[in-house]
Coordinates of C-alpha atoms and ligand atoms in Angstrom, one line a residue:
X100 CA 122.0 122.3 65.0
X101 CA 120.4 121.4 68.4
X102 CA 123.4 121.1 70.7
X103 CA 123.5 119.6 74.2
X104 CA 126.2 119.4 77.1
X105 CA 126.3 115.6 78.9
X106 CA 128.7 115.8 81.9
X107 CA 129.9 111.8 81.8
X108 CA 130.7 110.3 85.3
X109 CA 131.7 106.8 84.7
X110 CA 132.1 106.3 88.5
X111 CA 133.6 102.7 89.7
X112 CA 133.5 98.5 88.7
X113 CA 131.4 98.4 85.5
X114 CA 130.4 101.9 85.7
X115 CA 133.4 102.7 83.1
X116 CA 132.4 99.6 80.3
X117 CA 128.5 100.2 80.5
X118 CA 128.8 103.9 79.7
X119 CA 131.2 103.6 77.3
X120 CA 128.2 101.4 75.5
X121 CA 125.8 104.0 76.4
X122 CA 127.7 107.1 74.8
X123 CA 127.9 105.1 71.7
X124 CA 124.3 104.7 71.2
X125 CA 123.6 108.0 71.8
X126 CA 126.5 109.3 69.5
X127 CA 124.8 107.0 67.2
X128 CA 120.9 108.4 67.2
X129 CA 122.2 111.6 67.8
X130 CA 124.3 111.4 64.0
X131 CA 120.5 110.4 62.6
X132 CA 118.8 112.8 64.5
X133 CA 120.6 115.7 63.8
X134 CA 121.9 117.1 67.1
X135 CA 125.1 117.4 68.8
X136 CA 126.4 116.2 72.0
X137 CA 129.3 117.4 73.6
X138 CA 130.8 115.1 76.5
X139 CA 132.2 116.5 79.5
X140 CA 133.7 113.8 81.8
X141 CA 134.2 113.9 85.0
X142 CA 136.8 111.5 87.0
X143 CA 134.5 111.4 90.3
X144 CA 134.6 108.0 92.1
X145 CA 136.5 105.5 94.2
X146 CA 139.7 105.6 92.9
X147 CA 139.2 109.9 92.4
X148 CA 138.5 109.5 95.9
X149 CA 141.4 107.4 97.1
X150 CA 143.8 109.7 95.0
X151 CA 142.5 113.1 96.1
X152 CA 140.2 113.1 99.1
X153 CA 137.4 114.7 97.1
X154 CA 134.1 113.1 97.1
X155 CA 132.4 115.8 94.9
X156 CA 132.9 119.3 95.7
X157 CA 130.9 122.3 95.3
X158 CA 133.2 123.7 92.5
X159 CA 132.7 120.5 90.6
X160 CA 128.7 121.2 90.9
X161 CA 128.3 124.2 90.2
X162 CA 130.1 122.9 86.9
X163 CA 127.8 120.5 87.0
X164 CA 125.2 122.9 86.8
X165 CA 125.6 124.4 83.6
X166 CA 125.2 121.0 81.7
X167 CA 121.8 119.7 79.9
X168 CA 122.3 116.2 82.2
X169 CA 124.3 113.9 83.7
X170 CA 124.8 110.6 82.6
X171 CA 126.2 108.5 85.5
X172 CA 127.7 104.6 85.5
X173 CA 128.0 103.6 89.2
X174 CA 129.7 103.9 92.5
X175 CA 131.0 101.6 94.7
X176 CA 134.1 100.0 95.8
X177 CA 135.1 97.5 98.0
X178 CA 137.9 99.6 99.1
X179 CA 135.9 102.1 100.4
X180 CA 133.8 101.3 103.7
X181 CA 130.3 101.2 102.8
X182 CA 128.3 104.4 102.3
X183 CA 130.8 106.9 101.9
X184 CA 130.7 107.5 97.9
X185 CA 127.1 106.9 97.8
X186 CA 126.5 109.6 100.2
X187 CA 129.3 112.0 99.1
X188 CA 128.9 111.6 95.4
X189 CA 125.4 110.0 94.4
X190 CA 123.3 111.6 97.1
X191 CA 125.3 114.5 97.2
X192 CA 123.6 114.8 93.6
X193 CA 120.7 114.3 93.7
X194 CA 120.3 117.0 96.5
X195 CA 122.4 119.2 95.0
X196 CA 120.1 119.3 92.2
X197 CA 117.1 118.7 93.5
X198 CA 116.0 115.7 91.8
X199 CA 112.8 115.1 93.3
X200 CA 111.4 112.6 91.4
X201 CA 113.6 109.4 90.9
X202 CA 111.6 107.6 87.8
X203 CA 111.5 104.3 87.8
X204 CA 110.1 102.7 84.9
X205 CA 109.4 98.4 85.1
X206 CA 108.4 97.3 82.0
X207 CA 108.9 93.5 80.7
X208 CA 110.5 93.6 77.2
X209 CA 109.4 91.2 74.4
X210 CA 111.7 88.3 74.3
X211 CA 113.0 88.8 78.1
X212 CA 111.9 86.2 80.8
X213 CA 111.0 87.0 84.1
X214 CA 110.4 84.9 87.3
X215 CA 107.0 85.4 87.4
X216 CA 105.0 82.3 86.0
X217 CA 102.2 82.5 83.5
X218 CA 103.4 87.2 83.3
X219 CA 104.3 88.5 79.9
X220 CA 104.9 92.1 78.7
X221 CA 101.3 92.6 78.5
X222 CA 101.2 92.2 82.6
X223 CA 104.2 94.0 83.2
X224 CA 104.4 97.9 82.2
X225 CA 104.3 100.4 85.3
X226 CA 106.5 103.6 86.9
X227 CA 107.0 103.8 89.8
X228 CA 107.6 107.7 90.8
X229 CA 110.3 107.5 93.6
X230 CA 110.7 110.4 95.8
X231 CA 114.2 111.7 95.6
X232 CA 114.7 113.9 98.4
X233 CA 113.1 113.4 101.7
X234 CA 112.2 110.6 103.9
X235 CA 115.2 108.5 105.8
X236 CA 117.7 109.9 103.2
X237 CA 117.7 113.4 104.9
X238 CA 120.5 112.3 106.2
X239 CA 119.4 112.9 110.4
X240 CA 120.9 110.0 112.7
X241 CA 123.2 109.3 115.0
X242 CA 124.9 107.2 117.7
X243 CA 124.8 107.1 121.4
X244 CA 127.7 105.6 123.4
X245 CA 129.7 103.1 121.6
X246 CA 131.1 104.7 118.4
X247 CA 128.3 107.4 118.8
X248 CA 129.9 109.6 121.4
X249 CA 131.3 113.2 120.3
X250 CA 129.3 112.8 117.3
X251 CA 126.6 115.5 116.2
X252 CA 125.8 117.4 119.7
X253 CA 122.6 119.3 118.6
X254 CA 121.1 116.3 117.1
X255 CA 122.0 114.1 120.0
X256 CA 120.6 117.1 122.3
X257 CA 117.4 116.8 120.1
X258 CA 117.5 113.2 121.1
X259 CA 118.0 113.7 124.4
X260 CA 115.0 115.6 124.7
X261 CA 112.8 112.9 122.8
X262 CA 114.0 110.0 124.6
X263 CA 113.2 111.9 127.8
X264 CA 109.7 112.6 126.6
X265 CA 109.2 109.3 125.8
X266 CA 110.5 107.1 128.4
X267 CA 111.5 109.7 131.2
X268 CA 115.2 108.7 131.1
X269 CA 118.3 110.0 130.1
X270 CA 119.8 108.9 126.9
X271 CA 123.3 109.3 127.5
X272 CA 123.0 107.5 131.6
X273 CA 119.9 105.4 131.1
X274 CA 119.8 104.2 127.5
X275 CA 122.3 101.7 126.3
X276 CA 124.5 101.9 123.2
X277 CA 122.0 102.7 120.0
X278 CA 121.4 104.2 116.7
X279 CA 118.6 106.8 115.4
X280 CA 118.1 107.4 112.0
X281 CA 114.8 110.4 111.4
X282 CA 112.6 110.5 108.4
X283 CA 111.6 113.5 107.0
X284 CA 108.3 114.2 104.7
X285 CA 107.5 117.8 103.8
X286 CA 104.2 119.3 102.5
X287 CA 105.9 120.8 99.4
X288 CA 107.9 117.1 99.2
X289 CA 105.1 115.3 98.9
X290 CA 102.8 117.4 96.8
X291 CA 105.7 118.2 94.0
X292 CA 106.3 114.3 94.0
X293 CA 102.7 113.4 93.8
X294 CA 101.8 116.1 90.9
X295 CA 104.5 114.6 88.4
X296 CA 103.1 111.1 89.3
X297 CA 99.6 112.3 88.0
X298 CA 100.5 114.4 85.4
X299 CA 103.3 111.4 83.9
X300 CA 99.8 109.1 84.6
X301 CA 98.0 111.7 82.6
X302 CA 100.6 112.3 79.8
X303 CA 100.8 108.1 79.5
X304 CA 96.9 108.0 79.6
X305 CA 96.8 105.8 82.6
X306 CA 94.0 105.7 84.6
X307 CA 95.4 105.1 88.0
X308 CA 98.0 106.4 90.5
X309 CA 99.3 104.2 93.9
X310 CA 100.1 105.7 96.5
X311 CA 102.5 103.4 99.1
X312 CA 103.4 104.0 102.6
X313 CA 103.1 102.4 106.1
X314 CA 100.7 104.9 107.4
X315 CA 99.2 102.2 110.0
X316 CA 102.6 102.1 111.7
X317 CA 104.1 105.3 110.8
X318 CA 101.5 106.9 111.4
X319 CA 103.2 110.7 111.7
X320 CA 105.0 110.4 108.6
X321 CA 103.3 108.5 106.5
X322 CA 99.8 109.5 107.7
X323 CA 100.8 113.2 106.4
X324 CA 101.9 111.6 103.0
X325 CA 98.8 110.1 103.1
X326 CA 96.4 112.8 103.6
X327 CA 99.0 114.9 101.2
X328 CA 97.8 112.2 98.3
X329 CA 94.6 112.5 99.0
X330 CA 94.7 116.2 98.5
X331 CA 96.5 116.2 95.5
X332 CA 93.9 113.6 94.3
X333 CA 90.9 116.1 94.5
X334 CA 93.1 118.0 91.4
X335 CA 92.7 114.9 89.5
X336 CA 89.1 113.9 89.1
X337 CA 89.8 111.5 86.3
X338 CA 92.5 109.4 87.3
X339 CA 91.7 106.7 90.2
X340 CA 93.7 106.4 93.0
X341 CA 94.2 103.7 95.8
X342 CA 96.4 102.9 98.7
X343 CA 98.8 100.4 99.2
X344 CA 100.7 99.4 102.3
X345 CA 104.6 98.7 101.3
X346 CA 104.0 95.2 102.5
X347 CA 101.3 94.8 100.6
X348 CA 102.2 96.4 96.9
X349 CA 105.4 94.1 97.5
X350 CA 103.3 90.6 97.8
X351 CA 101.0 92.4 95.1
X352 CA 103.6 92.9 92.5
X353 CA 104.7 89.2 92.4
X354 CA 101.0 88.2 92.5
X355 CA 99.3 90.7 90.2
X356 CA 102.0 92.8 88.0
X357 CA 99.3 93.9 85.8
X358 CA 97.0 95.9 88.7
X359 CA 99.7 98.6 88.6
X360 CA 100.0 101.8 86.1
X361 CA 101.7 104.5 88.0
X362 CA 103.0 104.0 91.7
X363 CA 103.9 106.9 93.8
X364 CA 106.2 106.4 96.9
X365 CA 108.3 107.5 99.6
X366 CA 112.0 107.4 98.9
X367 CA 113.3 104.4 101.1
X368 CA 110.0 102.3 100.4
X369 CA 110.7 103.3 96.3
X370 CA 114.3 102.5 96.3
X371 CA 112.9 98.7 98.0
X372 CA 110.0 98.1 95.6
X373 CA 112.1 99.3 92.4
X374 CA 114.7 96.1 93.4
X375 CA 111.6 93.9 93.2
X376 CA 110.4 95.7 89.7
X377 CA 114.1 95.3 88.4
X378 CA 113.7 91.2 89.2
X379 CA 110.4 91.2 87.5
X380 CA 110.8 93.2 84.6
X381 CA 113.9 90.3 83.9
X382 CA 116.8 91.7 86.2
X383 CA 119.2 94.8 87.6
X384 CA 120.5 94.3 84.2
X385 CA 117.7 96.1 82.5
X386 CA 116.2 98.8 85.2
X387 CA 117.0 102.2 84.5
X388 CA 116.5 104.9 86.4
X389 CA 115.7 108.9 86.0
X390 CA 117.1 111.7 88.8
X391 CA 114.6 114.2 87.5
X392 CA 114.3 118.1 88.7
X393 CA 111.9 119.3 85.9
X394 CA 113.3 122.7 86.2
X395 CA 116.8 121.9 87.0
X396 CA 119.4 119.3 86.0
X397 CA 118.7 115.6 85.9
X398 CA 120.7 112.5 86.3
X399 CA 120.5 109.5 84.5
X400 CA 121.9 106.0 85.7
X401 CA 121.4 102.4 85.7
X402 CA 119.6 101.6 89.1
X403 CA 122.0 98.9 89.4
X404 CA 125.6 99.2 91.5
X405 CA 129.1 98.8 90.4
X406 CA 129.2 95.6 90.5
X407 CA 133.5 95.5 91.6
X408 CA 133.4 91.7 90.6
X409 CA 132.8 92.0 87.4
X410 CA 134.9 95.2 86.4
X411 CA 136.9 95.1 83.3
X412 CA 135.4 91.7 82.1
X413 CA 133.3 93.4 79.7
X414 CA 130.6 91.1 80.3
X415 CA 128.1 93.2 82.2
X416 CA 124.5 94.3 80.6
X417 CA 124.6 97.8 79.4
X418 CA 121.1 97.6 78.7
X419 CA 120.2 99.5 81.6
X420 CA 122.4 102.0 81.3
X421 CA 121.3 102.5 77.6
X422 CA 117.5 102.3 78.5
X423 CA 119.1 105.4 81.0
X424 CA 120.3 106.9 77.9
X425 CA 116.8 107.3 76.1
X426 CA 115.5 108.7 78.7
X427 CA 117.9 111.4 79.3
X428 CA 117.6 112.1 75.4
X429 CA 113.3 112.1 76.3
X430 CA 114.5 115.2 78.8
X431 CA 116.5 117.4 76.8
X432 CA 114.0 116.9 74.3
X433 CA 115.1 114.7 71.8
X434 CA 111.3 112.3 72.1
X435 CA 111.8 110.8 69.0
X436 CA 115.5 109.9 69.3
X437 CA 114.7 108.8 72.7
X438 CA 112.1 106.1 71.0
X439 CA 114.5 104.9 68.6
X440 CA 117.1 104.1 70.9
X441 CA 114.4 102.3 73.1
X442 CA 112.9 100.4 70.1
X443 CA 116.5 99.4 69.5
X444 CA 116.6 98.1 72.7
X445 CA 113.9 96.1 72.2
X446 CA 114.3 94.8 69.1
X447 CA 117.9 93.5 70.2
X448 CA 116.2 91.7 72.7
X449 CA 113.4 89.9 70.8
X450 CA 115.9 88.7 68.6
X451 CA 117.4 87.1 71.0
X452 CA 120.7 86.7 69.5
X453 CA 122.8 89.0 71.6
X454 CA 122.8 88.6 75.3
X455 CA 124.8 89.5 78.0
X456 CA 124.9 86.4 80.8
X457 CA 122.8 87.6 83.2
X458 CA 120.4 86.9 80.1
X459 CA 121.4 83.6 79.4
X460 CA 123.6 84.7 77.0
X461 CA 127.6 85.4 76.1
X462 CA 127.6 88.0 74.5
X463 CA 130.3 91.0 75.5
X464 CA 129.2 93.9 76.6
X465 CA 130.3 95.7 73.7
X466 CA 128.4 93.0 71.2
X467 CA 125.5 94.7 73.0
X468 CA 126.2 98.1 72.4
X469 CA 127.0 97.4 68.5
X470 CA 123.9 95.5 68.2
X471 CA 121.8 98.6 69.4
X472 CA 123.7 100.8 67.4
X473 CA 122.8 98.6 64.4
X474 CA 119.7 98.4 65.6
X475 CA 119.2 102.2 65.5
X476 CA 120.4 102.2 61.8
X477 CA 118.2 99.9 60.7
X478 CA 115.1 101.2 62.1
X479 CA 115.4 104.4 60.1
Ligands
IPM767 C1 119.5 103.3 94.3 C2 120.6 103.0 95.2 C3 121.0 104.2 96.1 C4 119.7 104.5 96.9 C5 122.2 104.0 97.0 C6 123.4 103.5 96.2 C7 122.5 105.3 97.7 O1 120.3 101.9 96.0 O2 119.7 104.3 93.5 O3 118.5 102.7 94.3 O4 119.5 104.0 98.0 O5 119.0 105.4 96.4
MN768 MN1 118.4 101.0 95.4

């Protein structure tokens, strides 16, 4: 019996009820498929947080790190100011692990509207290939004067020096009160990112890769990701490639869905553009989202947050978080489980007949789940 080891971290709002949906599908496909899966939960979150202190400590991932995959609700909590548990717990993960790639995948189910007139599922069906690791979420920034000062001396030092390079005046007597944030983009970042983008593009047989940046702005940054893509490129002679300014693919993927096959992109520019896919592909409600280190462990989530207003209503879309599900299965292995859960998905959703609100519907969040999970029966 194939066994595998899912650490569980429900996290905060609807993070609990939309995993408890997800775990049930999977428990489901997994009775038909003939493997095991042995839940380990973990309590990290807001209210952990508020109890304890601890965000996620290093004990709790090197745990962590023994596990097939993680399967994560959502963080978030109005309790907490703003971009502390993202930080110390999601982020935290994914750089822990090394989850380089954050695969998106924005695809327009049969039976499921979206706000673009005259689109259908034939226009919309793309990835976008999110890097995971580098860019502004390095984590390098800081404030001068104002609630800046003390903070981070060899950064603000580094600063200093900039500043003084650039304008000839002293940051801490000249400039007034302000914030730096640096983006990062290494060789190895980009070309690691880039390769699984082709080779997903090859394993799909697509026939064309996007690369997005800003690289007539950002021209240190994104000019090196730039000419990294074109490198990479030269390895794949059969697949086409083209640029796309983040402006631009934004308009583009309202105008023209259907242009796109596989789209490669920095991490804050991904995490903007995968918003906009969600929307198109029918809403938050249905995006999921893979933390993928090929040789490591991955994370699997909705891309969607908590969502505090609606916690405990049991009236949120699990979708999502199930779609999340399949492709966790897809990782460890398990393709053709993976499918039927997906297939599931989508048959639930041409029918029609069970819907969440955010799809027009009133259906509970666990009237979803069961559905699938007949779903999944029936399709044996
Ligand atoms: C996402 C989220 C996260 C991100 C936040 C919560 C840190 O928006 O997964 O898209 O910016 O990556
Ligand atoms: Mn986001």
């Amino acid at each position: 019996m194939r066994r595998y080891k899912i650490a569980v971290i429900r996290g905060d709002g609807i993070g609990p009820e939309i995993i408890s949906e997800g775990e049930k599908v999977l428990e489901a496909v997994s009775e038909f498929e003939h493997f095991e899966l042995k839940w380990i939960e973990y309590p990290h979150g807001a209210e952990h947080y508020l109890k304890t202190g601890e965000l996620i400590g290093e004990d709790t991932l090197k745990e962590l790190e023994r596990c097939d995959a993680i399967y994560f609700g959502s963080i978030g909590d109005p309790r907490v100011e703003t971009g502390v548990l993202e930080q110390g717990i999601l982020l935290a993960m994914r750089f822990y692990f090394d989850q380089y790639v954050n695969l998106r995948p924005v695809k327009l189910l049969e039976g499921v509207g979206t706000p673009l007139a005259g689109k259908g599922p034939e226009d919309i069906d793309f990835s976008v290939v999110r890097e995971n690791t580098e860019d502004f979420y390095v984590g390098i920034g800081g404030r001068v004067k104002g609630k800046g000062k003390g903070k981070k001396r060899e950064e603000l030092e580094l600063v200093r020096k900039l500043y003084h390079i650039k304008f000839g005046l002293d940051i801490e007597t000249d400039a007034d009160e302000l914030a730096y944030q640096i983006g990062v983009v290494t060789r190895e970042g980009c070309e690691r990112v880039m390769k699984f983008a082709f080779e997903l593009a090859k394993e799909k047989g697509k026939k064309k890769v996007t690369s997005v940046d800003k690289a007539n702005v950002l021209t240190q940054g994104y000019g090196f990701w730039r000419e990294v893509f074109s490198e990479v490129a030269r390895e794949y002679p059969d697949i086409d490639t083209e640029f796309n300014f983040v402006d631009a693919i934004c308009m583009w993927l309202v105008k023209n869905p259907e242009w796109y096959q596989v789209v490669v992109a920095p991490n804050m520019f991904g995490d903007i553009i995968t918003d906009l896919g969600a929307m198109i592909q029918g809403g938050l409600g249905l995006a999921p989202g893979a933390n993928i280190n090929p040789d490591g462990v991955s994370m699997f989530e909705p891309i969607h947050g908590s969502a505090p207003k609606y916690k405990g209503k049991g009236v949120s879309n699990p979708i999502a978080t199930i779609w999340a599900g399949a492709m966790l299965l897809d990782a460890v292995g398990e393709k053709i489980a993976s499918e039927r859960v997906l297939n599931a998905i989508e048959s639930v959703l041409k029918e029609g007949k069970v819907r969440t609100y955010d799809l027009g519907g009133n259906s509970k969040t666990s009237e979803v789940g069961d559905a699938i999970v007949s779903e999944v029966k029936a399709l044996l």
